[in-house]
Short mmCIF file of C-alpha atoms and ligand atoms in Angstrom, two decimals:
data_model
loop_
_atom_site.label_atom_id
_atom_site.label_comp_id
_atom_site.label_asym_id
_atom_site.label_seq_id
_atom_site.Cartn_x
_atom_site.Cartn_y
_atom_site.Cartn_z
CA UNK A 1 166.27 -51.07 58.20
CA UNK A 2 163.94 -47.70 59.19
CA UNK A 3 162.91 -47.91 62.92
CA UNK A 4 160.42 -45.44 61.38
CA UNK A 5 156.72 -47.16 60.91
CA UNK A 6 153.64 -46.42 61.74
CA UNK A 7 152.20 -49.36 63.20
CA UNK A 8 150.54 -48.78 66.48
CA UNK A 9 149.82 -52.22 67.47
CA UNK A 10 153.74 -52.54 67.48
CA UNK A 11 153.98 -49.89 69.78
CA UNK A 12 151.28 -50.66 72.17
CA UNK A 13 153.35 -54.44 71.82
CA UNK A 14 157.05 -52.78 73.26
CA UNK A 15 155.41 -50.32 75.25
CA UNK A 16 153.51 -52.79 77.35
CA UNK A 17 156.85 -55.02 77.66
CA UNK A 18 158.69 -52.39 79.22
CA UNK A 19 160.39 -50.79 76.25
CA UNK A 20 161.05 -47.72 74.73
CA UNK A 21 158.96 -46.08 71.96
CA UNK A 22 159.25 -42.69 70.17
CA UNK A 23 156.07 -41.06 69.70
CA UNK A 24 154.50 -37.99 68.01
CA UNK A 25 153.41 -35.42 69.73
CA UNK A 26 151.90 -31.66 68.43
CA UNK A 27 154.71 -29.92 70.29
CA UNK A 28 157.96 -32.33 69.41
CA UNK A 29 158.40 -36.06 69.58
CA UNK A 30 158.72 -37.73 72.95
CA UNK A 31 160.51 -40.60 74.23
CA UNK A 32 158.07 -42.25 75.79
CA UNK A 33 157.67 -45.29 77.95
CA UNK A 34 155.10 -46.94 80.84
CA UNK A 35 155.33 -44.48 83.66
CA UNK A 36 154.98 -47.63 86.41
CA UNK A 37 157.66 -49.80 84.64
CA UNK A 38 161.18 -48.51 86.62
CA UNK A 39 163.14 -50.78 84.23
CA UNK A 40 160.98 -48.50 81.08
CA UNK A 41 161.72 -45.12 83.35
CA UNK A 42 165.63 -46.12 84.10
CA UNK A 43 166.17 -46.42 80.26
CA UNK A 44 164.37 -43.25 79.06
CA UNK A 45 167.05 -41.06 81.45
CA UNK A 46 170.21 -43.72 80.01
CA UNK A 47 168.97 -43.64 76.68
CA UNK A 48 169.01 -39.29 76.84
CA UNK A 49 171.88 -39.64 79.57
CA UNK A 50 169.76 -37.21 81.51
CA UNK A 51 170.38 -36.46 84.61
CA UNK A 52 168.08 -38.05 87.20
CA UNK A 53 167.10 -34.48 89.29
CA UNK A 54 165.46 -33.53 85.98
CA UNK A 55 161.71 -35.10 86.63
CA UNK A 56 159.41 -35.95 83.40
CA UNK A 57 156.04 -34.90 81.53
CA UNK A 58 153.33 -37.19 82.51
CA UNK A 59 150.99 -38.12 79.10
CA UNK A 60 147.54 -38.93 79.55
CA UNK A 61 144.88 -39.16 77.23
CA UNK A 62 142.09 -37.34 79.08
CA UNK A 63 141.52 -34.62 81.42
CA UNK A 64 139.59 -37.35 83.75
CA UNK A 65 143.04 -39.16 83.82
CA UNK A 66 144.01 -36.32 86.02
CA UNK A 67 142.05 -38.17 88.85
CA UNK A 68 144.53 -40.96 88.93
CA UNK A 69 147.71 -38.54 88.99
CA UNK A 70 147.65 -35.60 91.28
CA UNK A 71 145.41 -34.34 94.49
CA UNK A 72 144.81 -31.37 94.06
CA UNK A 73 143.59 -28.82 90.79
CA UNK A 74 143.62 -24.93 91.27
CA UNK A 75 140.47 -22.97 89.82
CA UNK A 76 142.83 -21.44 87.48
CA UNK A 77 144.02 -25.34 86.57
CA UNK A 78 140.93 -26.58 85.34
CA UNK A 79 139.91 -23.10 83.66
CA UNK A 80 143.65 -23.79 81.42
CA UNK A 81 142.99 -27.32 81.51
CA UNK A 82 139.83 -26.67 79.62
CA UNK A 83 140.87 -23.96 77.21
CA UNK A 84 144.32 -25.91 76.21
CA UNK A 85 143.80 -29.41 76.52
CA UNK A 86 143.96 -31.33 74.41
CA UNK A 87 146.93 -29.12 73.54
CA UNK A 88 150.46 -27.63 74.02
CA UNK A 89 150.68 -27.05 78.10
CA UNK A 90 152.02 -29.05 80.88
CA UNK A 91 150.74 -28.09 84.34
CA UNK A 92 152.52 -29.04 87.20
CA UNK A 93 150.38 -30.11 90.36
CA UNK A 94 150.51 -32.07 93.79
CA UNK A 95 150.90 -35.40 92.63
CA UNK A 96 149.13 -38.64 94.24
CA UNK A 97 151.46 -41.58 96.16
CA UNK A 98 150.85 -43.41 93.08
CA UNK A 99 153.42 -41.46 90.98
CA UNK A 100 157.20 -42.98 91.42
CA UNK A 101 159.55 -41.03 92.90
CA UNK A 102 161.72 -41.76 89.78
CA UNK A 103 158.68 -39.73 87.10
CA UNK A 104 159.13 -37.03 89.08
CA UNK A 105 162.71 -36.72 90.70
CA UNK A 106 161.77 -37.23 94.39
CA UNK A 107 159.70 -33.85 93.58
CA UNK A 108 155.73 -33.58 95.06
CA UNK A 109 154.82 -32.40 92.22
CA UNK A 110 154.19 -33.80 88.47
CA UNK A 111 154.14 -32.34 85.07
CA UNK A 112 151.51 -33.35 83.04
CA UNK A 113 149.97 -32.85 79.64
CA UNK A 114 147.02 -34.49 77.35
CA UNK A 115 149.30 -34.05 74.04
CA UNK A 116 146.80 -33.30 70.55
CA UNK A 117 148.34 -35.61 68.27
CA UNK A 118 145.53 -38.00 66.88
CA UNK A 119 147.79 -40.80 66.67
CA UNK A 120 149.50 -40.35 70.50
CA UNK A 121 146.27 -39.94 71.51
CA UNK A 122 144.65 -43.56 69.88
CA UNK A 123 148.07 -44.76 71.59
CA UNK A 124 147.40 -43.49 75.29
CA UNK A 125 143.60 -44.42 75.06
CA UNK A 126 144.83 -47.44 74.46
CA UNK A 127 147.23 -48.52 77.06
CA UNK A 128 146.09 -49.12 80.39
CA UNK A 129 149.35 -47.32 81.73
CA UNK A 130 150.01 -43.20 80.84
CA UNK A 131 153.28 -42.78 79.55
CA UNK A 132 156.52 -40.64 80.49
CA UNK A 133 157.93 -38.75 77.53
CA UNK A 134 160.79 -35.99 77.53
CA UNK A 135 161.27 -35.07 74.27
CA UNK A 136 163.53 -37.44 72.29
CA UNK A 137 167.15 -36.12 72.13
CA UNK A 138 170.38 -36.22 73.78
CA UNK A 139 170.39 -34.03 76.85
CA UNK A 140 171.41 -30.96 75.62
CA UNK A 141 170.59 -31.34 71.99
CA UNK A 142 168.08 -29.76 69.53
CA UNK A 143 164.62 -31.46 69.95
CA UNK A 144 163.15 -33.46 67.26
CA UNK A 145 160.26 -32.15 65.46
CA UNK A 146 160.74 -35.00 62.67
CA UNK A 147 160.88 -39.03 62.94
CA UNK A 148 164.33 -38.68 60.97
CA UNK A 149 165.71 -36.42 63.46
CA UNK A 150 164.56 -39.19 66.53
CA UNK A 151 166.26 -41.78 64.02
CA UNK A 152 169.50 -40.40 63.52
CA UNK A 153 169.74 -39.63 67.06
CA UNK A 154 168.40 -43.42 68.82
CA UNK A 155 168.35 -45.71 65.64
CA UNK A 156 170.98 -48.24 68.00
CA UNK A 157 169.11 -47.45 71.11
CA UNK A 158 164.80 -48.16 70.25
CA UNK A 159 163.07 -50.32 68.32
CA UNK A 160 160.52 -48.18 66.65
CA UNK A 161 159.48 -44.58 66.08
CA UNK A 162 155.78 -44.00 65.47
CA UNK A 163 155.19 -42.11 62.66
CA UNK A 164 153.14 -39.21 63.08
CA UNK A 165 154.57 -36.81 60.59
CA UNK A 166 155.89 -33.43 60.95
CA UNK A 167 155.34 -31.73 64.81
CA UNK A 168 152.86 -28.93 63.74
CA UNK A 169 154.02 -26.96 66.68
CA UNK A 170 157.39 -27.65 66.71
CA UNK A 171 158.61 -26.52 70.18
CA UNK A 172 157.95 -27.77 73.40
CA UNK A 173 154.92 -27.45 75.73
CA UNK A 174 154.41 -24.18 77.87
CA UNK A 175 154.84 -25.17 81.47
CA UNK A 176 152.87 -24.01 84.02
CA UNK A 177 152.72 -24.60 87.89
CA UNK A 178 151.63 -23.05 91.01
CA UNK A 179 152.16 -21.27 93.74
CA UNK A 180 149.36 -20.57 96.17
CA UNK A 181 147.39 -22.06 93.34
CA UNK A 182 148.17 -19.10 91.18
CA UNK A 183 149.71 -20.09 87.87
CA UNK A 184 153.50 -19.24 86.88
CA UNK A 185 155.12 -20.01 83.95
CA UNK A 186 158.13 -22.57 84.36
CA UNK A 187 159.09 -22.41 80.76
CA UNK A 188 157.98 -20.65 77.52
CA UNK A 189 156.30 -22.62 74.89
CA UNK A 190 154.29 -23.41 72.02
CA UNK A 191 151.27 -21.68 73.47
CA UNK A 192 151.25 -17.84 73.43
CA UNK A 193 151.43 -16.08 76.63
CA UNK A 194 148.86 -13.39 75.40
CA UNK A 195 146.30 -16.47 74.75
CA UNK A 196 146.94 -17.80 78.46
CA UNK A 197 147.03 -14.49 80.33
CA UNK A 198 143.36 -14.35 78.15
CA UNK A 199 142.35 -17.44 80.01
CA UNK A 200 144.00 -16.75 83.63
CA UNK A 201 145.05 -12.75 84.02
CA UNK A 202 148.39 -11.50 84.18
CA UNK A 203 150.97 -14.24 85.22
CA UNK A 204 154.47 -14.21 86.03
CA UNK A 205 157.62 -15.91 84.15
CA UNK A 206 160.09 -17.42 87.10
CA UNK A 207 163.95 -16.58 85.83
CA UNK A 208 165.96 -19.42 84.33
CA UNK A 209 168.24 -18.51 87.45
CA UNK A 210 165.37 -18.93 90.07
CA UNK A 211 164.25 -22.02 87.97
CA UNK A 212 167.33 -24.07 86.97
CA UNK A 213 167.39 -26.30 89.71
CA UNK A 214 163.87 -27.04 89.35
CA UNK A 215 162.96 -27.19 85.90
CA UNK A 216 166.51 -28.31 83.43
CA UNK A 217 164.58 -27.46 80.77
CA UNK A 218 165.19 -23.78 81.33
CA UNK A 219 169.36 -24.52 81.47
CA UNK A 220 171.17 -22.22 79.98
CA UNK A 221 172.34 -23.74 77.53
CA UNK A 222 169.72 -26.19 76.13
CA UNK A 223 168.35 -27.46 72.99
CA UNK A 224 171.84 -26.68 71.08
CA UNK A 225 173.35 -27.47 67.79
CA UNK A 226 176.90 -28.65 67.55
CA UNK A 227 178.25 -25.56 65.12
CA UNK A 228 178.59 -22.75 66.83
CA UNK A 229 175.89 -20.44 66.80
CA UNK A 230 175.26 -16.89 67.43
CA UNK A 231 171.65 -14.99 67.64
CA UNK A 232 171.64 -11.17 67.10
CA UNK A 233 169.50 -8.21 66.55
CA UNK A 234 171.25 -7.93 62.88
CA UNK A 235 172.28 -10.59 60.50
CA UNK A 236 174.15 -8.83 57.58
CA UNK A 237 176.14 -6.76 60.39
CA UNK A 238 177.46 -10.32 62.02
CA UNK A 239 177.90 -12.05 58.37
CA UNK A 240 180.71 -9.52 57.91
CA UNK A 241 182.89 -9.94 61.14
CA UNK A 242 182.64 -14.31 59.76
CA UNK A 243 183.97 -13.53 56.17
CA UNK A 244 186.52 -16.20 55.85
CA UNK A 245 184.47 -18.82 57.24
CA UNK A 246 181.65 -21.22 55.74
CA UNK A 247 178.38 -19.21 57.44
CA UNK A 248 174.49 -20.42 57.57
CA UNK A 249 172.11 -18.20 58.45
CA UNK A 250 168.56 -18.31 59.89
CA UNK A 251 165.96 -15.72 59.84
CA UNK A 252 162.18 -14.77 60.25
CA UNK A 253 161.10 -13.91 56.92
CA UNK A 254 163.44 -11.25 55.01
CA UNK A 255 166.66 -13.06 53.16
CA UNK A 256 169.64 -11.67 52.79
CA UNK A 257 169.91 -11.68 49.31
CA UNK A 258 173.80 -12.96 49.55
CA UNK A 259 174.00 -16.15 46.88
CA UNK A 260 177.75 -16.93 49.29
CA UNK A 261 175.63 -17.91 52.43
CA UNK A 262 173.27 -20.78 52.93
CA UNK A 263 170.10 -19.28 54.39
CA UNK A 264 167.02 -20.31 55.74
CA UNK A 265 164.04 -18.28 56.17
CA UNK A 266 161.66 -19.68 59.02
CA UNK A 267 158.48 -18.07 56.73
CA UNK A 268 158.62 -16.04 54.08
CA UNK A 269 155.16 -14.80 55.33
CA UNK A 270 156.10 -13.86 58.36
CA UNK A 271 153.84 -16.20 60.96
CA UNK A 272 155.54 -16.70 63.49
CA UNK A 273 153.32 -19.92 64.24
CA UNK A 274 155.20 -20.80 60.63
CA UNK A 275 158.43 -20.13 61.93
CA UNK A 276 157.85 -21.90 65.09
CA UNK A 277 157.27 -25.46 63.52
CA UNK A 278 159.83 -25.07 61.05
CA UNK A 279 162.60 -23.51 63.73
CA UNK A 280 164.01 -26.68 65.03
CA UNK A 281 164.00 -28.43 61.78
CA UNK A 282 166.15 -25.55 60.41
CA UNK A 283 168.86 -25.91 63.52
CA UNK A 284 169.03 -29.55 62.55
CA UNK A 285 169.09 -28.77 58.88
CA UNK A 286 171.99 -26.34 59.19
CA UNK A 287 173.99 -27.91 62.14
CA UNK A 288 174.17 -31.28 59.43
CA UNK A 289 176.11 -29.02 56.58
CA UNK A 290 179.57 -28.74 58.22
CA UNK A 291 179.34 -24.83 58.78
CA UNK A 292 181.71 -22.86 60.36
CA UNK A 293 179.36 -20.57 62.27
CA UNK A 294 175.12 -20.53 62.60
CA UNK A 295 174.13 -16.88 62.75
CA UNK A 296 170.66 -16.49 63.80
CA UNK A 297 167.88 -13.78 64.13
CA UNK A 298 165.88 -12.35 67.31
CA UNK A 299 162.40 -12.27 66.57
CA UNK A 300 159.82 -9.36 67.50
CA UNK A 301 159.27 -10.35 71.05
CA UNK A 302 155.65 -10.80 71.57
CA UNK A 303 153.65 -13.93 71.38
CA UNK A 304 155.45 -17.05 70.27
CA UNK A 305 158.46 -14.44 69.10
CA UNK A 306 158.92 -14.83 73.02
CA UNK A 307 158.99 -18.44 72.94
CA UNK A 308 161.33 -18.76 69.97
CA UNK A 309 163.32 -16.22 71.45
CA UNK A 310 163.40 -18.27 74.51
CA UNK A 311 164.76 -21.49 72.48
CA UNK A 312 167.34 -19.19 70.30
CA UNK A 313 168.95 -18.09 73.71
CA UNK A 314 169.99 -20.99 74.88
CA UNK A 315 170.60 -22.74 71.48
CA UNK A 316 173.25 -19.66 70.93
CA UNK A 317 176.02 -17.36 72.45
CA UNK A 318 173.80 -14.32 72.83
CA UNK A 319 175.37 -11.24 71.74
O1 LIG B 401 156.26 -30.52 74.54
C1 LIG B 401 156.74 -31.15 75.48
O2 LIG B 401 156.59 -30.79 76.66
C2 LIG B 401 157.56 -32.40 75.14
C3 LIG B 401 156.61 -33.45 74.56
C4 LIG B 401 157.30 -34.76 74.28
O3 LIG B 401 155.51 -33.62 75.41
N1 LIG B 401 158.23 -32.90 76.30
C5 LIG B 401 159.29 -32.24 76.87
O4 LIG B 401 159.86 -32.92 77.94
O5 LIG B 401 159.71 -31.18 76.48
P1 LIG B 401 161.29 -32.57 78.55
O6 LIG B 401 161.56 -33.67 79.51
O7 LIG B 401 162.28 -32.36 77.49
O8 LIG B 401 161.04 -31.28 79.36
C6 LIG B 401 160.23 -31.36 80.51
C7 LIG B 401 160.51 -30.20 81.42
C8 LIG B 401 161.88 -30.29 82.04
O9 LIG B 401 162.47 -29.01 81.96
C9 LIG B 401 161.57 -30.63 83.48
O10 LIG B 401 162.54 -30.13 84.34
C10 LIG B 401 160.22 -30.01 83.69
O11 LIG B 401 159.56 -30.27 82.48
N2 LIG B 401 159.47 -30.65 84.77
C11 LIG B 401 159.02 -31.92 84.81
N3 LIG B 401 158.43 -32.19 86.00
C12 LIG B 401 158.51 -31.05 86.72
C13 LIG B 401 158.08 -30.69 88.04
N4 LIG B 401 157.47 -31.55 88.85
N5 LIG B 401 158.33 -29.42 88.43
C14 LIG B 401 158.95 -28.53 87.61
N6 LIG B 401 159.38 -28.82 86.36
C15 LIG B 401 159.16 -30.07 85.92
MG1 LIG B 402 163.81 -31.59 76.32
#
C-alpha cells in the first residue's frame, strides 16, 4: 500500500508521537519530525544516514515563531525576513538555549525557514512543536521534488508522506547567515540573488571550500544521480565522444533534434523558474532508465541559472 495520502490529521497523529513524516514544502519535500523529540531527531539523521556535524532547517509557521528560536535578528534579517517569508530562504541566526544541540550540530547558530506550502503551513500552525526537516533523500542523493520520489526512496522506513503535489520551486532554500550581522550567502537557492541583493545590497557567496565544514549542503559532490553524469558548455559536442553507449540528455530549452538519444528539455520556453521546478524531477527521471551516461547543460549564469548551475556542479563531473 501508498505511504502517499493526504491526510493531515494522520500526520499531526505520528508527528506528535515522535515519528517521522514527509512533508511538502515550495522548495523540495522535507523529512520532517518534532524538533524537541531526540528519539524523532536521532531517526531523521539514521533514516538519511547523515552525518551528525551536518545541523538541520528549523520550520516554523510564523515570523513571530522566531521569538522562541534564536536571540538575536540583524536589520538586514528582518528586512529579508519580510520580503521572503513566507518563502524559499533559510537564515541562520544565534539560536536560544532552547534549541538541542542535536538540531543544530553543537553549532550556536540555527537555520530556519517559514516554508510557503499551504498545506505545511496548516501542519506547523497546528502542532505545538516546529519541526526539523532536511530534505528527504539519502545523503548524497537527488532531492525529491515529488511524493513518488520520497516513496521510492523511504517507503520501508516512514509511515506516511503528505501529499502536497508537485514542489513549485523545486530546489532547495537559499541560505543565508551572518557575519557582523551582514548577510552572506551559505548556499544558492530557489530565490534569485538579483531579488535579494534588491532587498539587502551587494552580498557575498562564501566558497564551497571555505563552507564545507560548515554547511554539507555545499559538498562537492551533492544531490547526485547514480549514472554517471557530465555537465558542459555543449551538448551535441559531448554526445559524440559517448557514441557506443546508451546517452540521456538534459537541456534548457533547445533539443537536439537526435531521435537516438532520450532528451529532456527543462522548458521549451526558456524560464528558467520552469526549468528550476522541473530540474530535479528530470535527474530522477533519467537516472531510473538504465543509461550509460547523463550529459547535461550549463545554463546562462544569472539569476536562478546560478542556482541550477550550482546543483548541476555537484550532481556532475564538471568538464
Ligand atoms: O529548501 C530547503 O531548505 C529544504 C526544505 C525541506 O526546507 N531543506 C533542506 O535541508 O534543503 P537540508 O538539510 O538538505 O540542507 C540544509 C543545509 C545543510 O547544508 C546544512 O549544513 C545547512 O543547511 N545548515 C543547517 N544549519 C546550519 C547552521 N547553523 N549553519 C550553517 N549551515 C547550516
Ligand atoms: Mg539536502
Amino acid at each position: 500500500m501508498s505511504i502517499i495520502s493526504k491526510d493531515l490529521q494522520k500526520a499531526i497523529t505520528l508527528l506528535t508521537d515522535e515519528k517521522l513524516v514527509a512533508i511538502p514544502t515550495e522548495t523540495v519535500y522535507g523529512l520532517a519530525g518534532n524538533i524537541f523529540s531526540e528519539k524523532a531527531i536521532k531517526s531523521i539523521f539514521s533514516t538519511k544516514k547523515r552525518p551528525l556535524f551536518n545541523p538541520l532547517i528549523v520550520h516554523v509557521p510564523s515570523i513571530n515563531s522566531l521569538e522562541d528560536i534564536v536571540i538575536h535578528v540583524p536589520e538586514k534579517a528582518k528586512l529579508l525576513a519580510d520580503a521572503f517569508w513566507p518563502g524559499s530562504m533559510t537564515l541562520v541566526l544565534k539560536k536560544s538555549d532552547k534549541i538541542p544541540d542535536i538540531i543544530t550540530a553543537g553549532k550556536d547558530t540555527v537555520a530556519v525557514r517559514v516554508p510557503n506550502h499551504p498545506v505545511t503551513l496548516e501542519l506547523l500552525k497546528q502542532l505545538p512543536f516546529p519541526l526539523a526537516a532536511p530534505s528527504a533523500n539519502p545523503f548524497g542523493s537527488i532531492s525529491p521534488t515529488k511524493p513518488e520520489h520520497v516513496e521510492r526512496y523511504f517507503k520501508n522506513d516512514i509511515k506516511q508522506v503528505l501529499d502536497g503535489g508537485s514542489c513549485t520551486n523545486g530546489i532547495e532554500s537559499t541560505i543565508i547567515g551572518f557575519e557582523n550581522d551582514e548577510p552572506i550567502i551559505y548556499r544558492l537557492g530557489a530565490l534569485a540573488l538579483e531579488d535579494i541583493e534588491a532587498v539587502v545590497g551587494k552580498i557575498n557567496i562564501k566558497n564551497k571550500e571555505e563552507i564545507s565544514p560548515d554547511a554539507p549542503g555545499m559538498l562537492e559532490r551533492h544531490y547526485a544521480p547514480s549514472t554517471r553524469t557530465f555537465l558542459v558548455d555543449n551538448v551535441a559536442t559531448e554526445v559524440k565522444k559517448h557514441q557506443d553507449k546508451k546517452i540521456g540528455i538534459l537541456v534548457f530549452k533547445n533539443s537536439l533534434n537526435d531521435a537516438f538519444l532520450t532528451e529532456i528539455i527543462l522548458s521549451k520556453k526558456g524560464s528558467m523558474q520552469e526549468a528550476a521546478s522541473n530540474l530535479y524531477d528530470s535527474l530522477h527521471e533519467l537516472d531510473h532508465q538504465n543509461l550509460d551516461v547523463i550529459i547535461t547543460e550549463k545554463f546562462p549564469n544569472h539569476g536562478l541559472g546560478k542556482s541550477i548551475n550550482d546543483r548541476l556542479q555537484r550532481a556532475t563531473f564538471s568538464l
